[in-house]
Tab-separated table of C-alpha atoms and ligand atoms in Angstrom:
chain	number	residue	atom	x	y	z
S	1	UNK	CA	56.348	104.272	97.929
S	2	UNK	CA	57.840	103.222	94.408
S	3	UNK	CA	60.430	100.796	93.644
S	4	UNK	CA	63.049	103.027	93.670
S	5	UNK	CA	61.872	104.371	96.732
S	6	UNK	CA	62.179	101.276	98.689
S	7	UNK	CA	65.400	100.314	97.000
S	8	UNK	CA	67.121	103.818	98.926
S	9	UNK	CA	64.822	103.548	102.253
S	10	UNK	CA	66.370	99.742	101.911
S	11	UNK	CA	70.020	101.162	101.204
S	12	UNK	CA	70.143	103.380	103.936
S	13	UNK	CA	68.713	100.884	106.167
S	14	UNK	CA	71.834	98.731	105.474
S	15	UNK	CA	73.806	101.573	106.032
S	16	UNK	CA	72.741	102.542	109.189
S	17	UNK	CA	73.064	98.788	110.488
S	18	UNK	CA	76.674	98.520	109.066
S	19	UNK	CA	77.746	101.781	110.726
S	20	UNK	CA	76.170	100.269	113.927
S	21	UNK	CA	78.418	97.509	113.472
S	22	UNK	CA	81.015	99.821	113.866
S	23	UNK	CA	80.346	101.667	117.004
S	24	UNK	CA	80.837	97.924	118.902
S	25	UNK	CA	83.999	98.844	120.647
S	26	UNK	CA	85.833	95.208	119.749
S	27	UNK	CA	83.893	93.966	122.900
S	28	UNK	CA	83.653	90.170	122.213
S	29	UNK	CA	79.624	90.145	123.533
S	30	UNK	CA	78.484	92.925	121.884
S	31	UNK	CA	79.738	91.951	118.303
S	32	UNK	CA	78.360	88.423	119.037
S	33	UNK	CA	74.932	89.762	119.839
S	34	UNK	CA	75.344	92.580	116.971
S	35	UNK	CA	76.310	89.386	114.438
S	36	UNK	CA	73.144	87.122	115.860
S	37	UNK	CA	70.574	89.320	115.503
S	38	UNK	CA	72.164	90.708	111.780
S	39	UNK	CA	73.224	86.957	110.183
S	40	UNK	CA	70.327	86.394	108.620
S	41	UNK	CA	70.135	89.435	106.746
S	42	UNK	CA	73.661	90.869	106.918
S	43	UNK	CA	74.294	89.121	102.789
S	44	UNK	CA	71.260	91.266	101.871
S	45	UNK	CA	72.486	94.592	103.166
S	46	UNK	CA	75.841	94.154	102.209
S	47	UNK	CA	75.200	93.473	98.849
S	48	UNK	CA	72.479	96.330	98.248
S	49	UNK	CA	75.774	98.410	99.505
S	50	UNK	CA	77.877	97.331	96.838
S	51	UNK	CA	80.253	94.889	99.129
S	52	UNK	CA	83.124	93.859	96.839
S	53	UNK	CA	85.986	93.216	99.547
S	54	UNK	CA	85.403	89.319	99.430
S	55	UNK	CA	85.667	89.348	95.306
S	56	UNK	CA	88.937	91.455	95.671
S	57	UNK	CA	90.705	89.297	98.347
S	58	UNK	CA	89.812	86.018	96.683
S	59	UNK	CA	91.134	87.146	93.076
S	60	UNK	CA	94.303	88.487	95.125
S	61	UNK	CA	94.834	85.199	96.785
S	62	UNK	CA	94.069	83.541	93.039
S	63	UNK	CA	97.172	85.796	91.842
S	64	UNK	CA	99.819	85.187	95.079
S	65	UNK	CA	98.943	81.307	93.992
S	66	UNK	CA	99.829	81.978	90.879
S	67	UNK	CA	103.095	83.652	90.818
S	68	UNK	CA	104.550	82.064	94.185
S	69	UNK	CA	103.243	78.864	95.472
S	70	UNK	CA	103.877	75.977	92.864
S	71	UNK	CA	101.521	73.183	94.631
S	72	UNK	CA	98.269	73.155	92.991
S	73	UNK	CA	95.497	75.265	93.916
S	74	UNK	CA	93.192	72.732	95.221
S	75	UNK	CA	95.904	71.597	97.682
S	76	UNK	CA	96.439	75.128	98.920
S	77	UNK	CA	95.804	75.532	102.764
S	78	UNK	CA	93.791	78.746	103.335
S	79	UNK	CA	92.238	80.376	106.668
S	80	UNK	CA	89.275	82.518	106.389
S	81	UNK	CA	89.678	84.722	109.386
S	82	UNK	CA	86.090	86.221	110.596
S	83	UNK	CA	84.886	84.722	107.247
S	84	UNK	CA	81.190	85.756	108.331
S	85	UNK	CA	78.275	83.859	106.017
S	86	UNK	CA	80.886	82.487	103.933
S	87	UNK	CA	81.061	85.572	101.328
S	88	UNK	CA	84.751	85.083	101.069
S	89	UNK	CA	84.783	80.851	100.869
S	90	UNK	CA	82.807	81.324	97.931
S	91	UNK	CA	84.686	83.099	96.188
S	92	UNK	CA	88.233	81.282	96.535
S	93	UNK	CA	86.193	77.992	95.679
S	94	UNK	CA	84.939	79.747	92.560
S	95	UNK	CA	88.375	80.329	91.864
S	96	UNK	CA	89.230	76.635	92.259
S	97	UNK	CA	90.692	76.852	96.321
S	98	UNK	CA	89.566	73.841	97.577
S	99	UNK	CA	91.258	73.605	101.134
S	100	UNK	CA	89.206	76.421	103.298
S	101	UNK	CA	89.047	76.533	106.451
S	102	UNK	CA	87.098	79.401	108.452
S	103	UNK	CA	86.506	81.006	111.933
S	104	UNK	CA	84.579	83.976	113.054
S	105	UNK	CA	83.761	85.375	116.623
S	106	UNK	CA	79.579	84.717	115.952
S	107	UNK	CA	78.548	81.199	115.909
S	108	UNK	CA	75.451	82.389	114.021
S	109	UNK	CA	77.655	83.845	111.038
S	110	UNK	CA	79.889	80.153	111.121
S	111	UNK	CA	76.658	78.441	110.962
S	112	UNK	CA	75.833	80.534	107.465
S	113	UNK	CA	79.167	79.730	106.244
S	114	UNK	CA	78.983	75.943	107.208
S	115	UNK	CA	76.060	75.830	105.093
S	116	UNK	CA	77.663	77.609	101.906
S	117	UNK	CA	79.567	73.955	101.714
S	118	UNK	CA	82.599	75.294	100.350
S	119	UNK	CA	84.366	74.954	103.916
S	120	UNK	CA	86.225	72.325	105.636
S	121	UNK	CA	86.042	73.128	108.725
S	122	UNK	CA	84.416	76.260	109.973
S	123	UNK	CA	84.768	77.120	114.282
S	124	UNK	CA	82.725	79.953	115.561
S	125	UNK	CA	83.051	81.507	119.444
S	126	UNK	CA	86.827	82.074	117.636
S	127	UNK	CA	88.175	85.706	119.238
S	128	UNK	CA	90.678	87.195	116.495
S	129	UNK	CA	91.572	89.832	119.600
S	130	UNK	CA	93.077	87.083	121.712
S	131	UNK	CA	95.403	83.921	120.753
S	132	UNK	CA	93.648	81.919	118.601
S	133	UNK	CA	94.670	78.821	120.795
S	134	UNK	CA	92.836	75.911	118.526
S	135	UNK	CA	95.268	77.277	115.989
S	136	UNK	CA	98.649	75.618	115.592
S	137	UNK	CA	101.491	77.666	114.458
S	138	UNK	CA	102.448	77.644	110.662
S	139	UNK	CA	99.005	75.911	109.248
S	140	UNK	CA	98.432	77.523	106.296
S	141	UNK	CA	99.786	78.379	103.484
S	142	UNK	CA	97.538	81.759	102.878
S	143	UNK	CA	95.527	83.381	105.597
S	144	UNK	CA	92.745	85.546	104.203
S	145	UNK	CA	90.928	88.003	106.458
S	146	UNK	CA	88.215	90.249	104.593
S	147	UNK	CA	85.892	92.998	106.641
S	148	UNK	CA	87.176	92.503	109.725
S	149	UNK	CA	90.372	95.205	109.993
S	150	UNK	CA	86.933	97.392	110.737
S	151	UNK	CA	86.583	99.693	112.889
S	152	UNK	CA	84.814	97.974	116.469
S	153	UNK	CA	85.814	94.762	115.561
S	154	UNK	CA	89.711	93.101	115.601
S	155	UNK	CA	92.150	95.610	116.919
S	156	UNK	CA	95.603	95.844	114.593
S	157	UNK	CA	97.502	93.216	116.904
S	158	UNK	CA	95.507	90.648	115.751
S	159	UNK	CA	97.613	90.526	112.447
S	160	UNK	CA	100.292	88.650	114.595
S	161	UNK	CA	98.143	85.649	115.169
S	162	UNK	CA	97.054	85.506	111.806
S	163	UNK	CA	101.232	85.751	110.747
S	164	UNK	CA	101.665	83.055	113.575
S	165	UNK	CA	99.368	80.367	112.100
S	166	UNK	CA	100.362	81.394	108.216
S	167	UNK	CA	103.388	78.931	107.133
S	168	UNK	CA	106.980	80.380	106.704
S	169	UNK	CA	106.931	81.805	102.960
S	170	UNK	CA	103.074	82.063	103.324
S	171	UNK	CA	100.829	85.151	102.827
S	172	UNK	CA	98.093	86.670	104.604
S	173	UNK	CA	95.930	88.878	102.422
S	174	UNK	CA	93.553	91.647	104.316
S	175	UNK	CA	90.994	94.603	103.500
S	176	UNK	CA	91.206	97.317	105.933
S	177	UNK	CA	88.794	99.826	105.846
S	178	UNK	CA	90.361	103.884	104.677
S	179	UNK	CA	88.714	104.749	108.167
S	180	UNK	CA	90.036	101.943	109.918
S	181	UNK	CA	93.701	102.677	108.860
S	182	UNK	CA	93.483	106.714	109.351
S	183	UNK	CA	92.090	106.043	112.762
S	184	UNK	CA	94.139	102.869	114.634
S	185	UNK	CA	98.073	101.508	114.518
S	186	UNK	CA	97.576	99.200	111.801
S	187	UNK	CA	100.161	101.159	109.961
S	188	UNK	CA	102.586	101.368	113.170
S	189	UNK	CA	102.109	97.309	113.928
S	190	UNK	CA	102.907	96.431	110.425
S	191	UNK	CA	106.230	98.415	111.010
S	192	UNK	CA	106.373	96.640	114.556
S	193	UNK	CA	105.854	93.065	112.989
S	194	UNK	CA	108.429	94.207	110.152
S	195	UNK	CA	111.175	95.456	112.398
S	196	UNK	CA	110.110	92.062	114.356
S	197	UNK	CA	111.071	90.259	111.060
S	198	UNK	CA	107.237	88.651	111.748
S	199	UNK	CA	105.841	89.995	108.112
S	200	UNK	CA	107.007	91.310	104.955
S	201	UNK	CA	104.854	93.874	103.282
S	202	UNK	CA	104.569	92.581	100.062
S	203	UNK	CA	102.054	94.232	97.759
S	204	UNK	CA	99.049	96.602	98.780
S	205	UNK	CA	96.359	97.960	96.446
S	206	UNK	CA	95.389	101.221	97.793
S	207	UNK	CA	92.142	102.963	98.225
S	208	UNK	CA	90.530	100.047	96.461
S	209	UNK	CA	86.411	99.817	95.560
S	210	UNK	CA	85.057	98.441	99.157
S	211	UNK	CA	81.632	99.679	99.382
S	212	UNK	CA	79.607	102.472	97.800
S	213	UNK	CA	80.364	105.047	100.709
S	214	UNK	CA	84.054	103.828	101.197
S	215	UNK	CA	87.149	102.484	100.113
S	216	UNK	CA	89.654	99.729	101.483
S	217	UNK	CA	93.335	99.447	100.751
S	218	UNK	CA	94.129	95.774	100.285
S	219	UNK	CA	97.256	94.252	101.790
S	220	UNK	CA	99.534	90.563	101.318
S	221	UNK	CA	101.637	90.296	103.708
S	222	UNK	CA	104.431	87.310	103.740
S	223	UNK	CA	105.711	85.094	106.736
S	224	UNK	CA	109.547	84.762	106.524
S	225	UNK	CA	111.773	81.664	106.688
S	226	UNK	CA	112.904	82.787	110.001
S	227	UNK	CA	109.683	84.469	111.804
S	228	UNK	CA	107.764	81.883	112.355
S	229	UNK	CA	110.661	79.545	113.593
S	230	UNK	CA	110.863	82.222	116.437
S	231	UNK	CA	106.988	82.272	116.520
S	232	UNK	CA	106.884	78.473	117.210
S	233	UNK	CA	109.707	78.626	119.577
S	234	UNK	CA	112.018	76.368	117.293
S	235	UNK	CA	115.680	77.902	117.181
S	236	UNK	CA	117.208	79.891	114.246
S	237	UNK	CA	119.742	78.735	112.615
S	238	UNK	CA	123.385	81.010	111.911
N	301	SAM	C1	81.809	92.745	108.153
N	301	SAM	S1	81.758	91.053	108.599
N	301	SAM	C2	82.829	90.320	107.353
N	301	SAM	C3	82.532	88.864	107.171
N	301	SAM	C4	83.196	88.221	105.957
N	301	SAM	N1	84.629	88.131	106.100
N	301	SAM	C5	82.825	88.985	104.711
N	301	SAM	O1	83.719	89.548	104.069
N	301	SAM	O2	81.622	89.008	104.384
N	301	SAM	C6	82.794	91.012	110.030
N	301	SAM	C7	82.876	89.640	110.659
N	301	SAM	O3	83.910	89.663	111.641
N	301	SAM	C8	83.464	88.937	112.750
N	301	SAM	N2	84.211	89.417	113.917
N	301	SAM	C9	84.078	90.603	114.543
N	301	SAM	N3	84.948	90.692	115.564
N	301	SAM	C10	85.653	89.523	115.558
N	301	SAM	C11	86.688	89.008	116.382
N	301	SAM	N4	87.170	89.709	117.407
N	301	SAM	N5	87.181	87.780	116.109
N	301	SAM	C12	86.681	87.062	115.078
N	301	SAM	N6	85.698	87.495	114.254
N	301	SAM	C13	85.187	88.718	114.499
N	301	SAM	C14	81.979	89.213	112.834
N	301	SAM	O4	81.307	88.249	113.596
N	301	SAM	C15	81.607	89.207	111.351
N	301	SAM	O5	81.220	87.936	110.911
């Protein structure tokens, strides 16, 4: 077999195990088990499939920085939600983001990103589909959440946690997958969490580069004054 040979048997390989990762159901055991046995490798097939989503999502929470939060941008509060081996961490610090925190679901994948270094704190055993209960309301000033809108892994209502722990005038920046969005609610919650006055749509890049076989349209969402006072429980004012 030549080189080029191997490269595509090595491609499609990564391929297949991605769209394994997809067929997981969002059941919390099997994506652990999936994520164990893939951590060590899953950098590796991602990038021989032309990955990109982290790069996109970090340069999007660069610009939101930029135009509408005046502290600096080392003292800017972000949550990497599922942040996986740490793609994501990497490239906010790059970008000078200096405050990360990170959770994901597969203790092997936060054990990856706890060694990247550019974390605070990373948790793993942290379920995205549930209430993320170590979480206090209104933490962060941006909550970033890259690959995991996918399909088999966090189901569309977990967007309200992540708007829960995400500070009023805050902004959560996520990649869903083309798929994911033709085939769940996302689009119906984000009206339900609209209507709810949870989360302003604010910007969305559609039908961005993802990977080589698909696309992702990229989303910021922001918390308003008043959601997350109801989120928290604390009364609105008249
Ligand atoms: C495709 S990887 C993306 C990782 C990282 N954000 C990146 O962009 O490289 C999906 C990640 O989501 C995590 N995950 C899957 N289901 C989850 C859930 N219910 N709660 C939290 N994390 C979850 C997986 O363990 C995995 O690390």
């Amino acid at each position: 077999m030549n080189t080029l040979d191997q490269r595509t048997a090595l491609q499609q390989a990564a391929r297949e195990r991605i769209k394994d990762s997809h067929a997981l159901n969002g059941d919390a055991g099997r994506l652990a088990h999936f994520y164990r046995g893939w951590a060590s490798s899953y950098e590796l097939d991602v990038g021989l499939d032309g990955y990109c989503g982290p790069m996109i999502v970090a340069e999007l929470a660069g610009a939101v920085q930029t135009a509408y939060l005046a502290r600096q941008r080392t003292a800017i509060a972000i949550l990497d939600a599922g942040c996986g081996t740490g793609l994501l961490g990497v490239q906010l610090e790059r970008l000078g983001f200096h405050s990360i925190d990170g959770f994901d679901l597969s203790e092997d994948m936060a054990e990856k990103a706890r060694q990247t270094r550019v974390y605070r704190h990373v948790r793993g055993d942290v379920d995205l589909n549930g209430p993320l209960s170590d979480y206090s309301s209104a933490s962060y000033d941006i909550t970033v959440c890259c690959g995991v809108f996918t399909l088999g892994h966090v189901r569309p209502e977990g967007l309200r946690e992540l708007a829960r722990v995400t500070r009023p005038n805050g902004f959560i920046i996520a990649s869903t997958r083309k798929s994911y969005v033709e085939t769940t609610s996302f689009e119906a919650e984000v009206r339900r969490l609209q209507d709810a006055g949870t989360l302003v749509p604010a910007q969305r890049l559609n039908d961005g580069r993802y990977v080589a076989e698909e696309g992702a349209h990229y989303w910021v969402f922001q918390v308003p004054e008043k959601a997350s006072r109801v989120c928290t429980g604390e009364p609105i004012a008249a």
